[in-house]
C-alpha cells in the first residue's frame, strides 16, 4: 500500500502549507485537489490503481485546513501559486491535476494558470465559476453558497447555525459513503468547522482569477446526472468553455457516487500524459 510523507512547507512571509507526497520518481505525478470540507490526503480508494499506473501522488491541505495557514481572501486561482510551491519544493516538473467537487475547480485553475507545468486535468463533480442566479439551479440546499454571495459576515452567521441536509445526497451517494468511498470520512471529519470551508465557499462565488477558456491541455469532466449538491449543469458550462474538454455525464450518480468513476479518470490522465510524452519525444 502506498505510504505518504507529510510535512509543513514554509511559504514566503512565513505561512505554512501542509503537504503530502508518496515519493519516488513515478511515471506520472498527480496533484490531488480536495473537496470542501476535506483535508488534502490523496484519495485512498485510488491508491492501488495508482501503484499499477506508476503514479506519484502529491497534494496539500488548502489554507485554513489542518496546519495550513488561513488566507481569508484567497481565490480559486491561488491554487496555481500553491501548486507551484509544492511542486518546486518536491522537485516535480510537470504533473497532472485531479480533483473532486470544489477541488476540481482548483485543479482547473491550475491547468489554466500553469500551462508549462500541467499536462492534463480531470475533475469530478466540478463547481463552475459563478455565473449568476442559474448557478444555484438544481441545488437541493443552496443556502450555504447563497450566504457566501453576501460576504464573510453572512457566511459566518450561516455556518454557526448550519445543519447537514441529507437531501443533498442520493441513495447512491449514501451507498458510496458506506462502501466504496467510506474513506472520505477520514478526511471530512477532521476538516469540519475549519475556517477553510468559509474561505472555500467565498472563493467559489467570487471571480476565480483563472479563465477555463485558457486551458490548453486535455480536460476530462465527469459529473453525475443526479447530483443534488453541484448540479451537472456546472460541468456542462465548463465543457462548453474549455477548448479541449471531454464531458462524461453518468446516469444515476450523485455528488459522491460519481467518485466510482475516479479510477477511469485517473487512467485517462495517465493515458493523456503518456501521449503528451510521446509527442514531445517524437518532436525532438
Backbone as a ProteinNet text record, in pm:
[ID]
protein_1_A
[PRIMARY]
XXXXXXXXXXXXXXXXXXXXXXXXXXXXXXXXXXXXXXXXXXXXXXXXXXXXXXXXXXXXXXXXXXXXXXXXXXXXXXXXXXXXXXXXXXXXXXXXXXXXXXXXXXXXXXXXXXXXXXXXXXXXXXXXXXXXXXXXXXXXXXXXXXXXXXXXXXXXXXXXXXXXXXXXXXXXXXXXXXXXXXXXXXXXXXXXXXXXXXXXXXXXXXXXXXXXXXXXXXXXXXXXXXXXXXXXXXXXXXXXXXXXXXXXXXXXXXXXXXXXXXXXXXXXXXXXXXXXXXXXXXXX
[TERTIARY]
85	0	88.5	48.2	123.9	133.5	255.3	277.8	307.5	272	292	379.1	464	532.8	452.4	432.2	362.6	438.4	436.3	509.3	452.3	490.5	452.8	560.1	518	606.7	595.1	707.6	706.2	703.9	605.8	590	646	666.5	712.2	621	680.5	602.9	578.3	627.7	614.9	490.2	402.7	284.5	326.3	240.6	268.7	161.4	200.3	110.4	142.9	42.7	66.6	63	171	194.8	203.8	154.8	161.2	237.9	316.1	396.3	419.6	383.8	409.1	553.5	627	767.6	793	921.4	960.6	943.2	1011.8	1002.5	866	810.4	680	684.6	599.1	585.7	506.2	420.5	339.3	315.5	331.6	294.8	154.9	68.9	-67.7	-85.4	-125.4	-156.5	-306.1	-341.8	-481.8	-531	-652.5	-715.7	-843.2	-846.4	-956.1	-1080.5	-1193.7	-1321.7	-1339.2	-1462.4	-1495.7	-1604.2	-1584.8	-1458.6	-1385.3	-1260.9	-1176.1	-1036.1	-958.8	-813.9	-764.8	-638	-587.9	-516.2	-521.1	-454.3	-502.5	-413.1	-454.5	-559.4	-642.4	-762.1	-731.3	-757.2	-727.2	-777.4	-903.3	-953.8	-879.8	-805.8	-734.2	-589.3	-542.6	-400.6	-357.3	-435	-391.4	-375.4	-471.6	-459.8	-341.3	-320.9	-207.1	-75.9	-63.4	58.4	74.8	-35	-28.4	15.4	-30.8	-2.5	129.7	195.5	321.1	302.6	194.9	162.8	239	297.8	345.7	239.4	187.6	83.8	145.9	103.4	134.9	4.6	-1.5	-123	-94.2	-195.1	-178.8	-315	-314.4	-434.9	-446	-556.7	-572.8	-565	-525.2	-517.3	-646.1	-629.1	-744	-785.5	-720.2	-744.4	-618	-637.6	-523	-427.8	-299	-199.9	-163.9	-235.2	-210.4	-265.9	-182.7	-219.5	-339.5	-442.6	-556.9	-515.6	-579.4	-562.9	-703.7	-759.5	-902.2	-948.9	-864.4	-909.5	-861.4	-824.8	-773.5	-882.7	-839	-930	-905.8	-993.4	-970.2	-837.1	-806.5	-684.3	-555.7	-561.8	-438.6	-388.8	-471.2	-424.6	-300.9	-289.9	-171.9	-45.9	-56.1	56.8	96.1	-5	24.8	76.9	20	67.3	212.8	246.9	384.7	479.4	440	524.5	546.9	440.1	450.5	538.3	512.7	589.6	736.9	764.4	903.6	974	906.4	967.1	996	914.1	928.6	1007.9	1058.1	1138.5	1059.7	933.4	845.8	839.3	857.1	847.5	704.9	666.6	531.6	446.2	317.3	226.3	85.5	2	-141	-215.6	-338.1	-419.8	-552.3	-597.8	-722.5	-793.8	-924.1	-997.8	-1140.7	-1202.6	-1343.9	-1415.8	-1534.6	-1618.5	-1540.8	-1534.1	-1459.6	-1312.6	-1261.2	-1122.9	-1102.1	-1205.4	-1196.6	-1179.1	-1245.5	-1231.9	-1087.2	-1026.5	-886.8	-793.9	-825.9	-745.3	-752	-871.2	-886.5	-815.7	-818.3	-747.6	-597.8	-544.4	-402.9	-374	-461.7	-441.5	-442.5	-527.4	-535.7	-413.6	-362.8	-256.8	-116.4	-103.7	29.1	45.5	38.6	43.9	176.2	282.9	412.3	434.5	339.1	356.1	249.6	126.1	15.4	0.6	0.7	-7.3	-150.1	-237.2	-376.9	-452	-584.2	-666.2	-793.3	-832.6	-958.8	-1032.5	-1162.1	-1244	-1373	-1408.2	-1533.9	-1625.4	-1747.8	-1847.5	-1795	-1737.6	-1674.3	-1774.9	-1727.5	-1802.3	-1756.6	-1848	-1814.4	-1797.1	-1726.9	-1724.9	-1867	-1887.3	-2021.3	-2073.6	-2192.3	-2248.3	-2390.1	-2420.3	-2549.2	-2649	-2774.1	-2878.8	-2892.1	-2874.2	-2887.1	-2780.8	-2674.8	-2567.3	-2620.9	-2725.8	-2785.3	-2891.2	-2933.6	-3044.8	-3014.3	-3106.2	-3089.8	-3019.2	-2969	-2905.6	-3014	-3003.6	-3104.5	-3100	-2982.2	-2967.8	-2863.3	-2903.3	-2806.9	-2776.1	-2833.2	-2821.6	-2679.7	-2591.3	-2453.3	-2384.8	-2400.7	-2335.7	-2406.8	-2537.7	-2607.6	-2557.2	-2535.6	-2483.1	-2346.6	-2266.5	-2133	-2139.6	-2244.1	-2256	-2281.6	-2322	-2349.5	-2229.3	-2117.3	-1995.4	-1961.1	-1843.5	-1790.2	-1880.1	-1928.4	-2008.9	-2134.6	-2202.2	-2323.4	-2290.5	-2179.4	-2138.2	-2105.7	-2037.4	-2003.7	-2129.4	-2227	-2353.1	-2424.2	-2423.6	-2490.7	-2426.2	-2295.4	-2225.7	-2245.3	-2260.8	-2278.9	-2407.4	-2505.3	-2634.6	-2664.5	-2569	-2595.1	-2611.1	-2698.5	-2717.3	-2715	-2658.4	-2649.5	-2789	-2812.6	-2939	-2916.6	-2970.6	-2946.2	-3002.6	-3087.6	-3146.1	-3041.5	-2922.9	-2820.1	-2759.3	-2778.7	-2722.3	-2831.5	-2799.3	-2889.8	-2864.5	-2950.8	-2927.8	-2792.5	-2756.5	-2627.4	-2511.8	-2529.9	-2426.8	-2408.2	-2519.1	-2509.5	-2447.6	-2477.2	-2417.3	-2265.6	-2223.3	-2079.4	-2009.9	-2075.8	-2017.3	-2001.6	-2088.1	-2079.1	-1987.5	-1962.5	-1887.6	-1761.9	-1770.3	-1651.5	-1575.5	-1645.1	-1578.4	-1597.2	-1602.8	-1609.2	-1483.7	-1375	-1250.4	-1275.5	-1375	-1399.7	-1416.7	-1473.7	-1495.2	-1364.2	-1254.5	-1125	-1068.8	-1115.1	-1066.4	-1171.3	-1298.2	-1403.8	-1410.7	-1412.3	-1430.9	-1327.5	-1197.4	-1100.3	-1112.3	-1186.9	-1198.8	-1324.6	-1416.3	-1541.1	-1511	-1572.6	-1551.4	-1429.6	-1351.9	-1232.2	-1270.8	-1190.5	-1215.7	-1199.6	-1129.3	-1112.2	-1243.4	-1345	-1476.5	-1534.1	-1526.4	-1577.7	-1499.1	-1366.4	-1283.6	-1306.1	-1326.1	-1357.8	-1485.5	-1592.9	-1721.8	-1720.5	-1650.1	-1637	-1562.5	-1463.3	-1386.6	-1469.4	-1557.7	-1637.4	-1731.4	-1779.8	-1876.4	-1811.2	-1679	-1603.3	-1530	-1478.8	-1400.5	-1284.9	-1265.3	-1161.1	-1020.1	-999.7	-863	-795.3	-874.2	-826.8	-941.2	-911	-1014.1	-1012.5	-1119.6	-1122.7	-1098.8	-1135.2	-1115.8	-968.1	-882.6	-738.9	-668.9	-742	-679.1	-647	-518.9	-476.1	-457.7	-453.9	-430.2	-562.7	-559.6	-683.1	-747.8	-879.8	-958	-1067.1	-1082.3	-1193.2	-1283.3	-1412.2	-1511.3	-1612.1	-1622.8	-1714.8	-1816.2	-1945.2	-2046.9	-2168.1	-2216	-2336.8	-2459.7	-2542.9	-2662.4	-2762.1	-2752.9	-2846.7	-2786.1	-2673.3	-2604.8	-2696.1	-2722.3	-2809.4	-2730	-2600.7	-2517.8	-2457.8	-2395.1	-2342.3	-2399.9	-2506.2	-2573.8	-2482.5	-2516.2	-2434.9	-2425.2	-2515.3	-2507.8	-2374.4	-2311.4	-2181.2	-2075.3	-2071.7	-1973.9	-2010.1	-2140.8	-2179.7	-2128.3	-2140.5	-2093.7	-1944.1	-1870.6	-1724.9	-1685.3	-1752.5	-1718.2	-1738.7	-1836.4	-1862.9	-1755.6	-1672.1	-1573	-1428.1	-1403.5	-1268.2	-1243.4	-1146.3	-1129.4	-1111.1	-1047.5	-1017.5	-1086.2	-1206.6	-1277.1	-1354.6	-1353.5	-1440.3	-1534.9	-1665.1	-1765.4	-1827.1	-1823.7	-1888.6	-1993.4	-2120.4	-2230	-2269.6	-2276.9	-2301.1	-2441.2	-2530.3	-2668.2	-2672.9	-2762.8	-2783.6	-2686.6	-2584.6	-2485.3	-2515	-2481	-2489.4	-2351	-2340.7	-2216.9	-2103.3	-2137.1	-2034.6	-2018.3	-2127.2	-2115.5	-2044	-2036.6	-1960.6	-1813.9	-1768.7	-1630.1	-1601.1	-1704.6	-1681.8	-1624.7	-1624.8	-1564.7	-1427.5	-1377.7	-1248	-1134	-1147.2	-1042.1	-1028.5	-1141.8	-1137.2	-1074.1	-1101.5	-1042.5	-891.6	-846.2	-702.6	-633.4	-696	-640.4	-634.8	-737.7	-740.6	-624.3	-598.5	-486	-353.6	-335.5	-212.1	-196.8	-307	-302.5	-267.9	-328	-300.2	-155.1	-102.8	36.3	131.5	98.1	180.8	181.2	62.9	53.4	133	126.2	199.1	348.9	392.6	535	583.4	502.4	539.6	546.5	453.6	452	575.8	614.6	732.3	859	865.1	981.3	990.8	876.8	876.2	911.5	889.9	918.5	1065.4	1143.3	1285.8	1366.3
-119.7	0	124.6	225.9	348.7	418.7	460.5	536.8	681.1	771.8	913.7	977.3	1067.8	1157.7	1286.9	1345.3	1473.6	1566.8	1694.7	1794.3	1932.2	2027.5	2165.7	2233.1	2286.6	2360.9	2509	2576.5	2719.4	2800.1	2887	2972.3	3110.8	3193	3330	3403.5	3478.9	3551.1	3470.6	3345.3	3263.5	3177.3	3184.1	3097.5	2952.1	2860.7	2718.8	2654.3	2548.1	2468.4	2322.8	2248.2	2108.1	2024.2	1950.5	1883.2	1732.9	1658.7	1512.7	1468.9	1360.5	1313.2	1163.4	1086.6	943	910.7	1009.9	991.7	909	897.5	820.4	899.5	858.6	933.4	921.8	798.6	779.9	804.4	734.2	762.1	891.1	922.5	1044.2	1092.6	1221.7	1282	1341.2	1309.2	1363.2	1446.3	1570.4	1659.7	1652.6	1599.5	1584.3	1711.9	1756.8	1874.3	1830	1852.5	1801.3	1888.6	1827.9	1898	1979.4	2025.4	2112.1	2046.9	2031.4	2049.8	1916	1914.1	1794.6	1835.1	1739.6	1753.1	1702	1724.6	1701.3	1571.8	1474.8	1347.5	1286.8	1232.8	1172.7	1064.1	1040.9	956.2	808	759	621.6	516.9	526	423.5	414.9	520.3	519.9	474.3	451.8	421.8	289.9	181.2	58.3	75.6	142.2	167.6	259.1	357.2	446.1	370.5	270.4	189.5	116.1	60.8	-10.1	83.4	207	304	377.1	352.2	420.9	566.3	595.8	734.2	776.6	892.7	960.5	1062.8	1050.3	1141.3	1254.9	1377.5	1491.1	1568.1	1638.8	1714.9	1805.6	1883.6	1973.3	2006.8	2042.3	2096.2	2242.4	2281.5	2422.4	2510.4	2636.7	2726.6	2726.8	2718.3	2715.2	2576	2473.3	2334.3	2277.3	2192.1	2130.8	2237.3	2220	2317.5	2419.8	2420	2521	2656.2	2756.9	2889.6	2945.2	2993.4	3053.5	3173.7	3188.1	3304.7	3351.6	3442.7	3476.3	3524.7	3592.6	3649.7	3569.4	3444.8	3367	3342.4	3326.8	3294.4	3150.5	3099.1	2966.5	2965.5	3076	3084.7	3079.5	3105.9	3097.5	2953.7	2857.9	2719	2708.2	2794.2	2792.2	2824.3	2920.1	2957.4	2842.3	2779.5	2671	2548	2517.1	2402.3	2420.8	2541.3	2570.2	2553.6	2605.8	2595.4	2450.5	2370.9	2229.5	2155.2	2171.4	2100.3	2139.4	2267	2311.7	2252.7	2254	2202.5	2053.4	1980.8	1835.5	1793	1890.7	1859.3	1802.8	1841	1792.3	1896.5	1853.2	1943.9	1953.3	1861.7	1862.4	1760.6	1783.4	1697.3	1709.9	1612.7	1618.6	1662.4	1710	1751.8	1677.5	1640.8	1566.1	1620.2	1641.8	1693.5	1644.4	1662.9	1630	1751.9	1779.6	1889.4	2021.4	2099.5	2224.7	2204.2	2085.9	2055.7	2053.8	2014.3	2017	2159.3	2254.5	2394.8	2440	2403	2440	2369.7	2245.8	2174.1	2244.2	2285.2	2352.7	2487.5	2557	2684.5	2663.7	2555.9	2525.3	2501.6	2427.4	2399.6	2527.8	2622.2	2749.1	2836.1	2834.8	2927.8	2872.5	2740.3	2678.7	2593.6	2654.6	2576.6	2503.6	2549.8	2485	2372.7	2356.2	2254.1	2144.4	2181.3	2085.3	2018	1883.8	1809.5	1769.2	1756.7	1720.3	1742.8	1759.2	1788	1705.3	1653.7	1580.8	1627.7	1647.6	1692.8	1614.1	1573.9	1502.8	1594.8	1614.1	1699.6	1840.6	1897.7	2029.5	2141.6	2239.6	2363.4	2465.6	2517.8	2617	2754.6	2845.8	2985	3038.5	3126.3	3179.5	3254.9	3215.2	3279.9	3331.5	3367.7	3429.4	3333.9	3375.2	3300.9	3156.6	3132.4	2996.6	2901.6	2957.3	2876.3	2789.6	2837.8	2764.5	2663.2	2669.6	2586.8	2438.4	2366.4	2223.1	2184.4	2282.4	2251.8	2224.7	2111.9	2076.9	2171.2	2221.6	2311.1	2417.5	2523.4	2625	2730.5	2715.5	2820.4	2860	2762.9	2792.8	2880.3	2845.6	2923	3055.5	3059.4	3188.5	3283.4	3231.1	3315	3369.7	3288.9	3334	3453	3459.6	3573.3	3703.7	3695.3	3815.2	3860.2	3785.7	3827.8	3741.1	3765.7	3682.5	3681.7	3796.5	3801.5	3715.7	3726.2	3647.1	3498.6	3465.6	3325.7	3269.3	3346.7	3301.2	3281.6	3372	3355.6	3228.7	3205.5	3086.1	2960.2	2952.9	2832.8	2808.4	2914.8	2899.8	2824.9	2834	2769.5	2655.6	2623.6	2528.5	2386.1	2312.7	2170.5	2096.9	1977.6	1899	1860.5	1881.8	1844.2	1717.6	1604	1478.6	1478	1575.8	1580	1607.9	1655.4	1684.6	1557.3	1444.3	1318	1223.1	1146.5	1045	912.3	815.2	682.3	627	654.4	608	673.7	801.1	870.5	804.8	779.6	718.8	579.7	506.8	374.5	386.1	485.5	505.3	546.1	629.1	672.8	556.8	459	342.4	234.6	241.6	134.6	182.6	199.4	223.7	350.1	451.5	576.8	612.4	511.1	534.9	606.4	597.4	669.1	818.5	874.8	1018.9	1063.3	977.4	1014.3	1052	988.9	1015	1152.2	1213.1	1346.8	1455.1	1414.5	1512.8	1545.9	1445.5	1469.8	1565.7	1552.1	1646.1	1787.5	1802.7	1933.8	2009.8	1942.9	2009	2123.3	2236.8	2352.4	2434.6	2390.5	2464.4	2591.5	2695.6	2821.7	2803.8	2698.8	2673	2655.8	2601.6	2585.7	2721.4	2816.2	2950.3	3014.5	3003.7	3064.1	2998.3	2865.7	2797.2	2851.1	2855.7	2896.6	3041.4	3127.1	3265.7	3271	3183.7	3181.7	3129.4	3032	2975.2	3078.1	3171.5	3268.3	3400.6	3407	3525.4	3494.1	3594.6	3567.1	3472	3374.2	3274.4	3331.5	3429.2	3471.4	3373.1	3295.4	3198	3172	3166.1	3151.2	3009.6	2931.3	2795.8	2794.1	2901.3	2906.7	2912	2942	2949.6	2814.6	2711.5	2581.1	2519.1	2493.1	2441	2289.8	2228.4	2083.7	2007.9	1877.3	1798.1	1804.6	1811.3	1818.3	1712.3	1638.7	1544.7	1591.2	1605.2	1644.3	1530.3	1477.8	1368.3	1418.3	1399.9	1455	1362.3	1336.1	1257.1	1334.9	1272.4	1342.2	1370.5	1295.5	1315.2	1395.9	1460.7	1537.1	1648.2	1646	1746.7	1852.9	1833.2	1931.1	2031.6	1979.9	2062.3	2004.5	2060.3	2002.9	1988.7	1892.6	1864.2	1983	2079.7	2200	2271.3	2255.4	2319.8	2261.7	2130	2070.2	2096.1	2104.2	2139.4	2279.9	2371.6	2509.7	2509.5	2435.6	2429.8	2364.2	2255.1	2183.7	2270.1	2360	2448.1	2554.9	2572	2679.6	2631.1	2511	2456.1	2400.2	2453	2416	2267.1	2194.2	2052.7	1962.4	2001.5	1926.7	1808.9	1700.6	1585.4	1576.2	1571.4	1566	1427.3	1368.4	1239.1	1256.4	1248.3	1254	1110.9	1081.5	943.3	929.8	860	843.8	773.4	821.3	758.1	798.1	875.9	915	1051.2	1062.4	1189.2	1245.6	1328.3	1402.4	1313.6	1207.7	1117.7	994.1	935.1	811.7	833.1	958.3	984.9	948	943.9	906	761.5	682	546.7	547.1	663.8	678.1	744.8	765.3	831	744.4	611.7	523.5	540.6	551.9	573.6	708.9	809	941.7	937.2	862.3	851.1	779.8	674.9	604.6	697.1	778.4	876.2	974.1	1021.7	1113.5	1047.9	923.1	852.1	837.7	808.8	795.2	928.6	1036.2	1168.8	1207.9	1180.5	1214.3	1133.4	1006.1	921.4	972.4	1012.2	1064.5	1193.9	1279.2	1405.7	1380.4	1280.5	1247.9	1193.7	1107.5	1051.2	1159.9	1254.8	1363.8	1450.1	1474.6	1556.8	1486.2	1354.3	1277.9	1273.1	1255.8	1247.6	1377.6	1488.7	1620.3	1657.4	1581.6	1615.9	1576.6
0	0	0	-75.7	-86.1	49.4	83.2	207.1	170.5	261.6	235.4	341.9	295.2	387.7	388.7	504.1	508.7	601.8	566	643.6	614.4	696.1	672.6	587.8	475.1	386.5	419.9	440.8	472.2	343.1	331	214.2	242.8	141.2	164.1	261.5	350.7	450.4	576.2	579.5	698.8	705.8	603.5	602.8	583.2	626.8	607.2	520	453.2	370.7	402.1	447.7	482.2	356.1	330.8	203.4	222.9	123.7	121.5	-2.9	9.6	-102.9	-87.8	-192.2	-187.9	-224.3	-279.5	-309.3	-433.2	-467.2	-584.2	-712	-818.5	-944.8	-1009.9	-1017.3	-1080	-1230.2	-1302.1	-1445.6	-1466.2	-1369.5	-1374.8	-1232.6	-1210.6	-1082.7	-1096.2	-1001	-998.7	-872.8	-891.5	-779.7	-752.9	-636.9	-597	-531.4	-568.5	-508	-436.2	-306.6	-223.9	-229.4	-189.6	-185.8	-58.8	-36.1	77.3	162.6	294.1	367.1	376.8	336.8	343.4	385.5	430.8	429.5	294.3	267.8	132.6	106.8	198.6	173.7	43.1	-39.3	-166.7	-146.9	-247.6	-232.8	-213.1	-93.1	-57.8	-155.9	-201.7	-292.8	-426.3	-462.2	-589.8	-576.4	-455.5	-436.3	-501.3	-490.3	-557.5	-708.5	-772.2	-915.5	-943	-856.8	-873.2	-875	-790.2	-789	-921.7	-973.5	-1102.1	-1214.7	-1209.5	-1315.8	-1294.6	-1183.1	-1154.2	-1116.9	-1044.3	-1006.9	-881.8	-886.1	-765.4	-726.5	-604.9	-557.8	-477.7	-507.3	-421.8	-397.4	-286.7	-255.3	-137.2	-98.3	16.4	74.3	203.1	265.9	225.2	164.7	129.7	254.6	236.4	352.1	434	565.5	655.3	696.3	640	678.5	743	842.9	908.2	960.5	933.7	979.9	873.2	760.2	656.8	702.1	694.5	742.7	665.5	734.4	663.9	579.4	465.3	378.6	345	423.8	413.7	277.4	202.5	75.6	-44.5	-24	-136.7	-241.4	-364.5	-474.4	-516.6	-601.9	-657.6	-733.3	-799.5	-878.5	-798.8	-668.2	-589.4	-581.4	-623.9	-631.2	-719.7	-819.3	-904.8	-826.4	-736	-650.2	-559	-496.7	-402.9	-476.7	-591.1	-668.2	-709.4	-751.4	-790.6	-672.5	-556.4	-437.5	-397.7	-402.3	-365	-464.8	-593.9	-695.7	-690	-674.8	-667.2	-545.7	-431.2	-308.6	-317.7	-395	-405.6	-529.1	-603.2	-720.1	-835.8	-845.2	-952.8	-1063.3	-1186.5	-1300.1	-1350.2	-1439	-1493.5	-1419.4	-1416.1	-1340.8	-1396.4	-1362.7	-1394.1	-1269.1	-1286.3	-1172.4	-1175.7	-1055.2	-1039.2	-916.2	-926.3	-811.2	-808.6	-692.2	-674.2	-619.8	-672.4	-626.2	-637.9	-530.8	-538.2	-565.8	-532.1	-566.6	-717.2	-791.8	-937.7	-988.4	-924.4	-963.4	-947.8	-835	-810	-908.5	-943.5	-1042.5	-1178.4	-1219.4	-1347.4	-1347.9	-1234.9	-1226.2	-1246.3	-1188.4	-1209.5	-1357.6	-1423.8	-1565.7	-1648.1	-1609.4	-1682.1	-1658.3	-1536	-1496.3	-1513.8	-1523.8	-1528.9	-1655.1	-1772.3	-1896.6	-1916.2	-1853.8	-1869.5	-1768.5	-1674	-1570.7	-1579.4	-1609.2	-1606.9	-1742.8	-1743.8	-1870.3	-1905.3	-1804.2	-1827.1	-1696.7	-1706.1	-1588	-1592.3	-1475.7	-1465.4	-1341.1	-1354.7	-1242.5	-1234.3	-1112.8	-1088.3	-1009.5	-1059.3	-993.7	-972.4	-1077.5	-1067.3	-1039.3	-964.1	-940.3	-1043.3	-1123.1	-1225.1	-1161.8	-1230.6	-1184.1	-1171.1	-1078	-1051.1	-1173.6	-1221.8	-1340.9	-1318.3	-1196.1	-1168.2	-1105.9	-1102.1	-1031.1	-1081.1	-1209.1	-1261.7	-1207.3	-1152.6	-1093.3	-979	-909.6	-797.5	-841	-965.9	-1011	-992.7	-928.6	-908.4	-780.2	-705.1	-576.7	-472.6	-403.2	-302.8	-183.6	-150.4	-36.1	-68.7	-140.6	-183	-76.6	43.4	144.3	177.2	188.7	226.7	123.1	-4.3	-109.4	-133.3	-114.1	-123.4	-14.7	104.5	212.5	175.4	107.5	67.8	-27	-109.9	-202.2	-128.3	-0.4	79.3	160.3	150.7	219.3	338.5	394.3	501.4	625.3	666.7	789.2	775.1	660.7	637.8	632.7	570	560.5	699.3	781.1	916.5	1000.4	986.4	1059.7	1014.7	885.2	832.7	889.1	885.3	930.4	1079.7	1156.2	1301.1	1334.6	1245	1270.4	1172.8	1084.7	976.7	1027.7	962.5	988.7	855.1	855.4	732.2	683	555.8	492.7	410.2	453.7	380.3	239.2	207.2	72.9	-34.9	4.7	-95.1	-151.9	-84	-129.7	-178.2	-279.3	-332.4	-259.5	-285.8	-228.6	-273.6	-398	-449.1	-373.8	-338	-259.8	-123.6	-55.3	77.9	69.6	-36.7	-55	-73.9	-151.5	-173.1	-44.2	36.2	162.7	261.4	250.4	338.3	281.6	150.5	85.5	17	-115.4	-197.2	-160.5	-107.8	-71.9	75.3	159.8	305.2	354.1	276.7	307.6	330.6	264.2	275.9	421	503.6	642.8	711.5	670.9	734.8	701.1	591	555.5	579.9	589.5	617.2	765.8	850.8	993.5	1052.1	1020.5	1076.3	1020.2	909.8	845	885	953.9	992.5	1089.2	1064.5	1149.5	1114.4	1016.6	976.7	902.5	922.1	851.9	701.6	662	519.2	446.1	512.1	449.1	411.4	502.6	474.7	361	367.5	263.8	128.1	127.9	2.5	-60.1	19.4	-36.1	-83	-10.8	-56.6	-190.1	-206.8	-331.9	-448.4	-422	-531.3	-593.8	-515.3	-568.7	-607.3	-598	-639.7	-769.9	-838.2	-959.2	-928.4	-1014.8	-993	-999.3	-1088.5	-1116.5	-1210	-1281.1	-1379.7	-1476	-1603.8	-1706.7	-1763.7	-1744.4	-1801.2	-1951.4	-2020.4	-2165.1	-2202.8	-2105.6	-2132.5	-2119.5	-2079.2	-2059.7	-2195.9	-2219.8	-2349.4	-2349.2	-2231.5	-2222.5	-2221.5	-2242	-2235.9	-2097.7	-2096.4	-1972.5	-1978.2	-1868.7	-1855.3	-1741.9	-1771.5	-1672.2	-1657.2	-1535.6	-1506.6	-1404.2	-1431.6	-1342.3	-1337.2	-1217.5	-1200.7	-1244.3	-1324.3	-1373	-1261.4	-1150.4	-1040	-924.8	-948.1	-843.3	-791	-659.6	-596.9	-522.1	-509.2	-439.8	-538.2	-642.8	-752.1	-881.3	-932.8	-1049.1	-1170.7	-1256.2	-1373.8	-1468.4	-1455.2	-1539.4	-1522.5	-1406.9	-1384.8	-1478.5	-1490.8	-1581.4	-1727.8	-1756.7	-1893.8	-1927.3	-1833.3	-1854	-1879.7	-1797.5	-1812.6	-1944.7	-1978.5	-2101.3	-2225.1	-2218.7	-2332.5	-2348.3	-2246.3	-2248.3	-2250.3	-2201.9	-2206.7	-2347.3	-2418.5	-2560.2	-2586.7	-2493.7	-2519.5	-2416.4	-2377	-2272.1	-2328.3	-2253	-2276.6	-2157.2	-2183.3	-2077.7	-2071.1	-1952.6	-1929.5	-1821.4	-1859.8	-1763.7	-1728.7	-1599.8	-1556.9	-1497.5	-1564.8	-1517.9	-1382.3	-1296.3	-1166.8	-1058.6	-1093.7	-993.7	-933.5	-805	-734.4	-711	-606.7	-583	-533.2	-459.8	-406.5	-495.1	-538.3	-616.6	-749.1	-796.8	-919.1	-900.1	-773.6	-747.4	-785.8	-806.2	-854.7	-996.6	-1060.6	-1193	-1185.1	-1063.5	-1047.3	-1099.6	-1088.7	-1140.7	-1291.7	-1360	-1504.9	-1537	-1453.3	-1474.4	-1453.8	-1353.7	-1328.7	-1445.1	-1495.3	-1611.6	-1732.4	-1749.4	-1858.8	-1845.1	-1723.6	-1702.3	-1741.4	-1699	-1732.5	-1883.5	-1952.9	-2098.5	-2164.9	-2115.5	-2172.5	-2151.7	-2032.5	-2003	-2090.3	-2111.6	-2197.3	-2341.1	-2389.7	-2526.1	-2540.5	-2437.5	-2441.8	-2441.9	-2364.5	-2360	-2492.2	-2556	-2685.2	-2791.4	-2784.7	-2881.6	-2865.9	-2740.9	-2714.8	-2762.8	-2735.5	-2778.6	-2929.8	-2995.5	-3140.6	-3208.5	-3135.9	-3195.2	-3187.1	-3112.2	-3095.1	-3218.9
[MASK]
++++++++++++++++++++++++++++++++++++++++++++++++++++++++++++++++++++++++++++++++++++++++++++++++++++++++++++++++++++++++++++++++++++++++++++++++++++++++++++++++++++++++++++++++++++++++++++++++++++++++++++++++++++++++++++++++++++++++++++++++++++++++++++++++++++++++++++++++++++++++++++

